[in-house]
mmCIF file of C-alpha atoms in Angstrom:
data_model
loop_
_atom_site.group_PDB
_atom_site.id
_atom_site.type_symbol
_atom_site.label_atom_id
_atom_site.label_comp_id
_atom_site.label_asym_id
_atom_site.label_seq_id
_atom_site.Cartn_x
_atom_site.Cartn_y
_atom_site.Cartn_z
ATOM 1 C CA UNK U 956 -3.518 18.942 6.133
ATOM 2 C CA UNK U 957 -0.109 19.399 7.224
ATOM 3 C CA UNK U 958 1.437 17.348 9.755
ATOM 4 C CA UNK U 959 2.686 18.308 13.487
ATOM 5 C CA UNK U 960 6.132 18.241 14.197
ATOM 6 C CA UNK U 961 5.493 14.336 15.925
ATOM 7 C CA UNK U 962 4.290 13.144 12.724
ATOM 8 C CA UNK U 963 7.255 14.793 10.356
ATOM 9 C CA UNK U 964 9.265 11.784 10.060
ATOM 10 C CA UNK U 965 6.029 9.123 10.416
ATOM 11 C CA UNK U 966 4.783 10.993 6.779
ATOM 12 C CA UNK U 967 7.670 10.735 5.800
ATOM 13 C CA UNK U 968 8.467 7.142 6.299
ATOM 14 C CA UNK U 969 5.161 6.329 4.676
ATOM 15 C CA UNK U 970 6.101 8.996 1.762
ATOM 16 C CA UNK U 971 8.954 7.118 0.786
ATOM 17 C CA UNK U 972 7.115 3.435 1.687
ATOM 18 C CA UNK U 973 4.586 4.769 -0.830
ATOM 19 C CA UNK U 974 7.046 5.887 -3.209
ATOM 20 C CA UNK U 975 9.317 2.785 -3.619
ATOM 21 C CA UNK U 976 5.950 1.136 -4.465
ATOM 22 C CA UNK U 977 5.350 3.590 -6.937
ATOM 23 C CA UNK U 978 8.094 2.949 -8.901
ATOM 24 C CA UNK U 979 7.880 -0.996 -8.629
ATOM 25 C CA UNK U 980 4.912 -0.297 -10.323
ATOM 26 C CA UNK U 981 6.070 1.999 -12.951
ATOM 27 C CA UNK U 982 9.008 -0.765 -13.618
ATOM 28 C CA UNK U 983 6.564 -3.743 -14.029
ATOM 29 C CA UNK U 984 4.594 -1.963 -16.341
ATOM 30 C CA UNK U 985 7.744 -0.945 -18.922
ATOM 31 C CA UNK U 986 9.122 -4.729 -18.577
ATOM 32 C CA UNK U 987 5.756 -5.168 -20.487
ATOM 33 C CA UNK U 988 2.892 -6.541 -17.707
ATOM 34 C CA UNK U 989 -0.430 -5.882 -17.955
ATOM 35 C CA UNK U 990 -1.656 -5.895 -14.241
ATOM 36 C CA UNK U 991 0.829 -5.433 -11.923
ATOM 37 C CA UNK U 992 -0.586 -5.348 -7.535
ATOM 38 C CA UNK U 993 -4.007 -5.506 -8.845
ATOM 39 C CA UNK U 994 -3.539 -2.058 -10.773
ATOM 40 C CA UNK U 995 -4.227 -2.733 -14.319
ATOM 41 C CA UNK U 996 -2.599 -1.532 -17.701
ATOM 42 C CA UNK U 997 -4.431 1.913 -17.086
ATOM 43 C CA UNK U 998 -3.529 3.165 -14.411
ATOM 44 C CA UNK U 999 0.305 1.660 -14.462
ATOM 45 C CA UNK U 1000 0.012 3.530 -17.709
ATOM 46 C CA UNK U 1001 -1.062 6.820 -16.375
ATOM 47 C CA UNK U 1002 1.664 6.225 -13.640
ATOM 48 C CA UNK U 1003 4.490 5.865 -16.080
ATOM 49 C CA UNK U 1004 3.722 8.865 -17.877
ATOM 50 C CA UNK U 1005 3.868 11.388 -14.776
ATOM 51 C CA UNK U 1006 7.188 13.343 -13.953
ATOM 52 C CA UNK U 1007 8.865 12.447 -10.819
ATOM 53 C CA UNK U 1008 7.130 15.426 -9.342
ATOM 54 C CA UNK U 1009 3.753 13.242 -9.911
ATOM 55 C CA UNK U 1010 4.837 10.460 -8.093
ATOM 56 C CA UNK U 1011 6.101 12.071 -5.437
ATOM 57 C CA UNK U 1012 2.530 14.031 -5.444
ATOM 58 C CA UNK U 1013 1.203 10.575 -5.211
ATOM 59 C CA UNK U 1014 3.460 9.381 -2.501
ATOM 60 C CA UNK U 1015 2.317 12.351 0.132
ATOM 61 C CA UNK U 1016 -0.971 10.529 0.331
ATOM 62 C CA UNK U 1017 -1.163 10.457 4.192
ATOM 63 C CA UNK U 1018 -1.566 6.691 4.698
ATOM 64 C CA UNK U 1019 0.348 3.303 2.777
ATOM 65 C CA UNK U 1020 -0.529 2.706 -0.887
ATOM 66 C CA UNK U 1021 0.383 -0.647 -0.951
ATOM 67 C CA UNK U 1022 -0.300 -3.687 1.845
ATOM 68 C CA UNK U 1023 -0.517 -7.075 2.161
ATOM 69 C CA UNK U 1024 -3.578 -9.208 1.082
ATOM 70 C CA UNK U 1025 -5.477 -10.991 3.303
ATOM 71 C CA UNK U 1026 -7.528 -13.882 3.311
ATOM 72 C CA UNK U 1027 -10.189 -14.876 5.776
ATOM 73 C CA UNK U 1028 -11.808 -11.801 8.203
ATOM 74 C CA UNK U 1029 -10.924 -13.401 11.153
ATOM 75 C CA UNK U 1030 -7.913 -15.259 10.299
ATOM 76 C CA UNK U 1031 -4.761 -14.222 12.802
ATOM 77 C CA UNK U 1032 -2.662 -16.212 10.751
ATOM 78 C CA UNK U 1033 -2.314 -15.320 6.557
ATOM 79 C CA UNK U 1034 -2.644 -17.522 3.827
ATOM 80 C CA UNK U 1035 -3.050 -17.431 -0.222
ATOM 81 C CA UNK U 1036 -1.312 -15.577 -2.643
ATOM 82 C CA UNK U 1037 -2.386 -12.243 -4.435
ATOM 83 C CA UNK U 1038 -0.891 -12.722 -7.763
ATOM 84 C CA UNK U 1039 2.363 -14.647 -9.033
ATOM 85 C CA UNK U 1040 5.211 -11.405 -9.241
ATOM 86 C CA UNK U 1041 4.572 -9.613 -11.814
ATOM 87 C CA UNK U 1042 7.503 -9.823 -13.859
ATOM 88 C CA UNK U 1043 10.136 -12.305 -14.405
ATOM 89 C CA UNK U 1044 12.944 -9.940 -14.485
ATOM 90 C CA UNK U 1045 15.401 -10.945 -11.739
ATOM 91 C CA UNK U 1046 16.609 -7.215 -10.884
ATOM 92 C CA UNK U 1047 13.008 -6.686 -10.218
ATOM 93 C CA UNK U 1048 11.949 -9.598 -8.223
ATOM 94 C CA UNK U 1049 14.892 -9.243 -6.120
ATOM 95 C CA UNK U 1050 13.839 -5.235 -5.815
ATOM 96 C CA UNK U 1051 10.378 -6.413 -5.133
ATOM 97 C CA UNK U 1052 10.911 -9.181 -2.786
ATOM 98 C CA UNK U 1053 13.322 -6.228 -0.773
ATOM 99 C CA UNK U 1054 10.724 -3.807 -0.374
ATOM 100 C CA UNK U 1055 7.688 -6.435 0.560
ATOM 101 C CA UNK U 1056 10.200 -7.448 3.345
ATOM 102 C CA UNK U 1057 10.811 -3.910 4.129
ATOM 103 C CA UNK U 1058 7.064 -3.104 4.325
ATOM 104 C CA UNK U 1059 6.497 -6.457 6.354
ATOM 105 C CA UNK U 1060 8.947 -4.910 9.211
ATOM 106 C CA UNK U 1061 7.832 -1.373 8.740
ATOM 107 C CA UNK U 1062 4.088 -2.297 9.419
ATOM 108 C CA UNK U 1063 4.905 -5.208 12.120
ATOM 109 C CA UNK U 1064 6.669 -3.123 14.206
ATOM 110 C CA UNK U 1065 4.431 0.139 13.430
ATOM 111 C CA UNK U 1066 1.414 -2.562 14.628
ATOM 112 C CA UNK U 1067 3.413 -2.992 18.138
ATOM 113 C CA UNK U 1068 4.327 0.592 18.544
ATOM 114 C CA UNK U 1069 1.245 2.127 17.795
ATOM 115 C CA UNK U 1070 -1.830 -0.365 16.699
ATOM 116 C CA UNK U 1071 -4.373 2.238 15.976
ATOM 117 C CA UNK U 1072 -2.042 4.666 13.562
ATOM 118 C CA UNK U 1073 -1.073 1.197 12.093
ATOM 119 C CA UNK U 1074 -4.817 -0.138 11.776
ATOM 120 C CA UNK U 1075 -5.523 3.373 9.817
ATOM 121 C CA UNK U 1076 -2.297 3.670 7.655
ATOM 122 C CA UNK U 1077 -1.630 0.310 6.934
ATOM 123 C CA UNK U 1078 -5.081 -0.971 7.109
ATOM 124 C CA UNK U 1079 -5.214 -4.727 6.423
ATOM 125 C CA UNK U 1080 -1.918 -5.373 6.494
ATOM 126 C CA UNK U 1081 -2.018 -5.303 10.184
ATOM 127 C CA UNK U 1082 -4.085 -8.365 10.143
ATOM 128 C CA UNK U 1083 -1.795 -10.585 7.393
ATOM 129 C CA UNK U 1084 1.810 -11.336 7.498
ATOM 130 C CA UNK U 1085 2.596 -8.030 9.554
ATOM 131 C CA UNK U 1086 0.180 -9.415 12.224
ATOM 132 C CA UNK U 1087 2.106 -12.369 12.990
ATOM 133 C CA UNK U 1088 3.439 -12.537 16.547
ATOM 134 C CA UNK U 1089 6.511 -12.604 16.953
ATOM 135 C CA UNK U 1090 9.729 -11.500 15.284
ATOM 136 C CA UNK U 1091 10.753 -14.766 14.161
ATOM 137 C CA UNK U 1092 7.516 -15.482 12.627
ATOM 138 C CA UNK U 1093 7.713 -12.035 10.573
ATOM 139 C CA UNK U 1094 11.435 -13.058 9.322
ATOM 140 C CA UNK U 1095 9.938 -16.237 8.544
ATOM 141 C CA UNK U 1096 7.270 -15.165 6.016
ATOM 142 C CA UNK U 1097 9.408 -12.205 4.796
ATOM 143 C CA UNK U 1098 10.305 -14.172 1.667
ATOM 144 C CA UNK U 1099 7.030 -15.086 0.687
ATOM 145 C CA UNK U 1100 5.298 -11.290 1.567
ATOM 146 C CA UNK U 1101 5.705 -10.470 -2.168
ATOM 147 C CA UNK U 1102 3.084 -13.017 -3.806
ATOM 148 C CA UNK U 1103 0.765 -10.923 -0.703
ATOM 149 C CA UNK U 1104 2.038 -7.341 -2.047
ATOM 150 C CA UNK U 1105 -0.956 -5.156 -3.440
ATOM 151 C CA UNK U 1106 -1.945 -1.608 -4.151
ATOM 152 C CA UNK U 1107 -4.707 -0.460 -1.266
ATOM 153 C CA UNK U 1108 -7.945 0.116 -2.414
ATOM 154 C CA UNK U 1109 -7.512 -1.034 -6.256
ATOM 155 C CA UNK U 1110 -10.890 -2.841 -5.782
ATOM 156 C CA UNK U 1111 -12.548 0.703 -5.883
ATOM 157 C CA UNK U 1112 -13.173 1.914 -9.280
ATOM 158 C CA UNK U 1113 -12.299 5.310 -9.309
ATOM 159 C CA UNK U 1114 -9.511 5.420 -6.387
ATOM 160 C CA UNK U 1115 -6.388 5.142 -8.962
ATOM 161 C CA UNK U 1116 -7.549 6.694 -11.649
ATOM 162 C CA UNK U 1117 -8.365 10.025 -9.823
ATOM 163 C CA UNK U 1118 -5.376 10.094 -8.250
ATOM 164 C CA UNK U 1119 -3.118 9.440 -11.091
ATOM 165 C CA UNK U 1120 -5.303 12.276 -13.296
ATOM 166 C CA UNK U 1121 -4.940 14.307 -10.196
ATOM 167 C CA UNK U 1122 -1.580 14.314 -9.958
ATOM 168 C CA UNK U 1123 -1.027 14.669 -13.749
ATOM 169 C CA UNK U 1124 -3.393 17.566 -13.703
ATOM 170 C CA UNK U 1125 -1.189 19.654 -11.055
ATOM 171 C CA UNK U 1126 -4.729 20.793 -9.730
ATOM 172 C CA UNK U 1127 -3.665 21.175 -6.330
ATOM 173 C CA UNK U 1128 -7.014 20.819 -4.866
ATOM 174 C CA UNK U 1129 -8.132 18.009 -6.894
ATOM 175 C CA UNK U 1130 -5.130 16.634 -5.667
ATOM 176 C CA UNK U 1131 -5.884 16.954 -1.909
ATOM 177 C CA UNK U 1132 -9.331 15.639 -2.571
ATOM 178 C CA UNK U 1133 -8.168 12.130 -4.139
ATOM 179 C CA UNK U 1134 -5.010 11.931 -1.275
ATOM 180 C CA UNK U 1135 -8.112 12.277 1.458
ATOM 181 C CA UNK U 1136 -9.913 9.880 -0.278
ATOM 182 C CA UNK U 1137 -7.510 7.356 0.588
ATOM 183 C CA UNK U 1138 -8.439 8.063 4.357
ATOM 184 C CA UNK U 1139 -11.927 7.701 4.207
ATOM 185 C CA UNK U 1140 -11.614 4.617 2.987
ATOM 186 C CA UNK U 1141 -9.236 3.396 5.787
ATOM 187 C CA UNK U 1142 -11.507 4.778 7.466
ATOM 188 C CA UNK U 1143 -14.646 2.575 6.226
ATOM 189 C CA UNK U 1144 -12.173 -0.419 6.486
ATOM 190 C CA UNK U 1145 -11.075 0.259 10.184
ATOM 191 C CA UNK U 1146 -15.031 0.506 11.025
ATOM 192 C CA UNK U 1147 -15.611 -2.454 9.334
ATOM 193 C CA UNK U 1148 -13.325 -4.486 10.716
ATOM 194 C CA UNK U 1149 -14.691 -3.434 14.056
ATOM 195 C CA UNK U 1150 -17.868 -4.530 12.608
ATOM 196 C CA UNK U 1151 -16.785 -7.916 11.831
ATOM 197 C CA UNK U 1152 -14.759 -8.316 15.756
ATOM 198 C CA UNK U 1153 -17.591 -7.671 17.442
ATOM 199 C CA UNK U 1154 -20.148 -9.678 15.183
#
């Protein structure tokens, strides 16, 4: 599925989003964690062992890896943490802490701009700390959006692990099949969300 020219630099935006996640990952895993954003030792294994080219395989998947827990279905506001960061490395919390307040502005103003694309690529992360009203509220919460950063979908079984033996593979359709994957289940979450609004 390749993109029209309108959605060159959106893919691209959520490449490198997913990317820079990526590699947060990679990093918590060689300073020695176990689980870091829900992914466990296996998959943050498999993810340090793939070639740039891997990642970057990963990364294309055509919607955000990584989002913001949320607590409550029909909460506006967010609350409760994910998990403690990861690592205690400084250089990496203050990496981490960047990008979660990165991805908090990307998706809050991706939410305003275009709430359906947002609801689909972002996925729950429109509802938590990227939900928040106002601009002031989002800068307000920005240092806290880490202890809310996850991987999307780690709660499925096989999501991860087919996509990181995908990408290791090279098998380009393989590949295609796990990236898609990661829309129909935005897609499931989108209609269940709808579910839940109109229950």
């Amino acid at each position: 599925m390749q993109p029209e020219a309108p959605d060159t630099q959106f893919f691209a935006e959520i490449r490198d989003l997913n990317l820079a996640f990526l590699a947060l990952a990679v990093q918590a895993r060689e300073l020695g964690q176990r689980r870091a954003f829900g992914l466990d030792a296996a998959v943050l294994d498999g993810l340090r062992r793939l070639p740039g080219v891997g990642l970057e395989a990963i990364a294309a998947t055509p919607c955000l890896l990584v989002g913001f827990r949320v607590e409550g279905a029909r909460e506006r506001r967010w609350c409760g943490v994910a998990e403690a960061p990861p690592v205690i490395d400084s250089a990496w919390v203050a990496s981490a802490q960047l990008f979660a307040a990165t991805l908090l502005g990307h998706v809050w103003h991706l939410s305003r701009c275009d709430p359906l694309r947002a609801s689909l690529c972002a996925g729950d992360s429109t509802r938590g700390p990227a939900g928040l009203g106002s601009f002031r509220e989002v800068c307000a919460t920005a240092g806290q959006a880490l202890q809310l950063l996850e991987a999307r979908f780690h709660t499925r079984v096989r999501f991860w692990p087919d996509l990181v033996t995908a990408a290791r593979d090279g098998h380009s359709g393989r590949l295609q099949l796990a990236r898609l994957t990661a829309i129909h289940l935005a897609s499931a979450e989108l209609a269940m969300r709808h579910r839940q609004a109109l229950a």
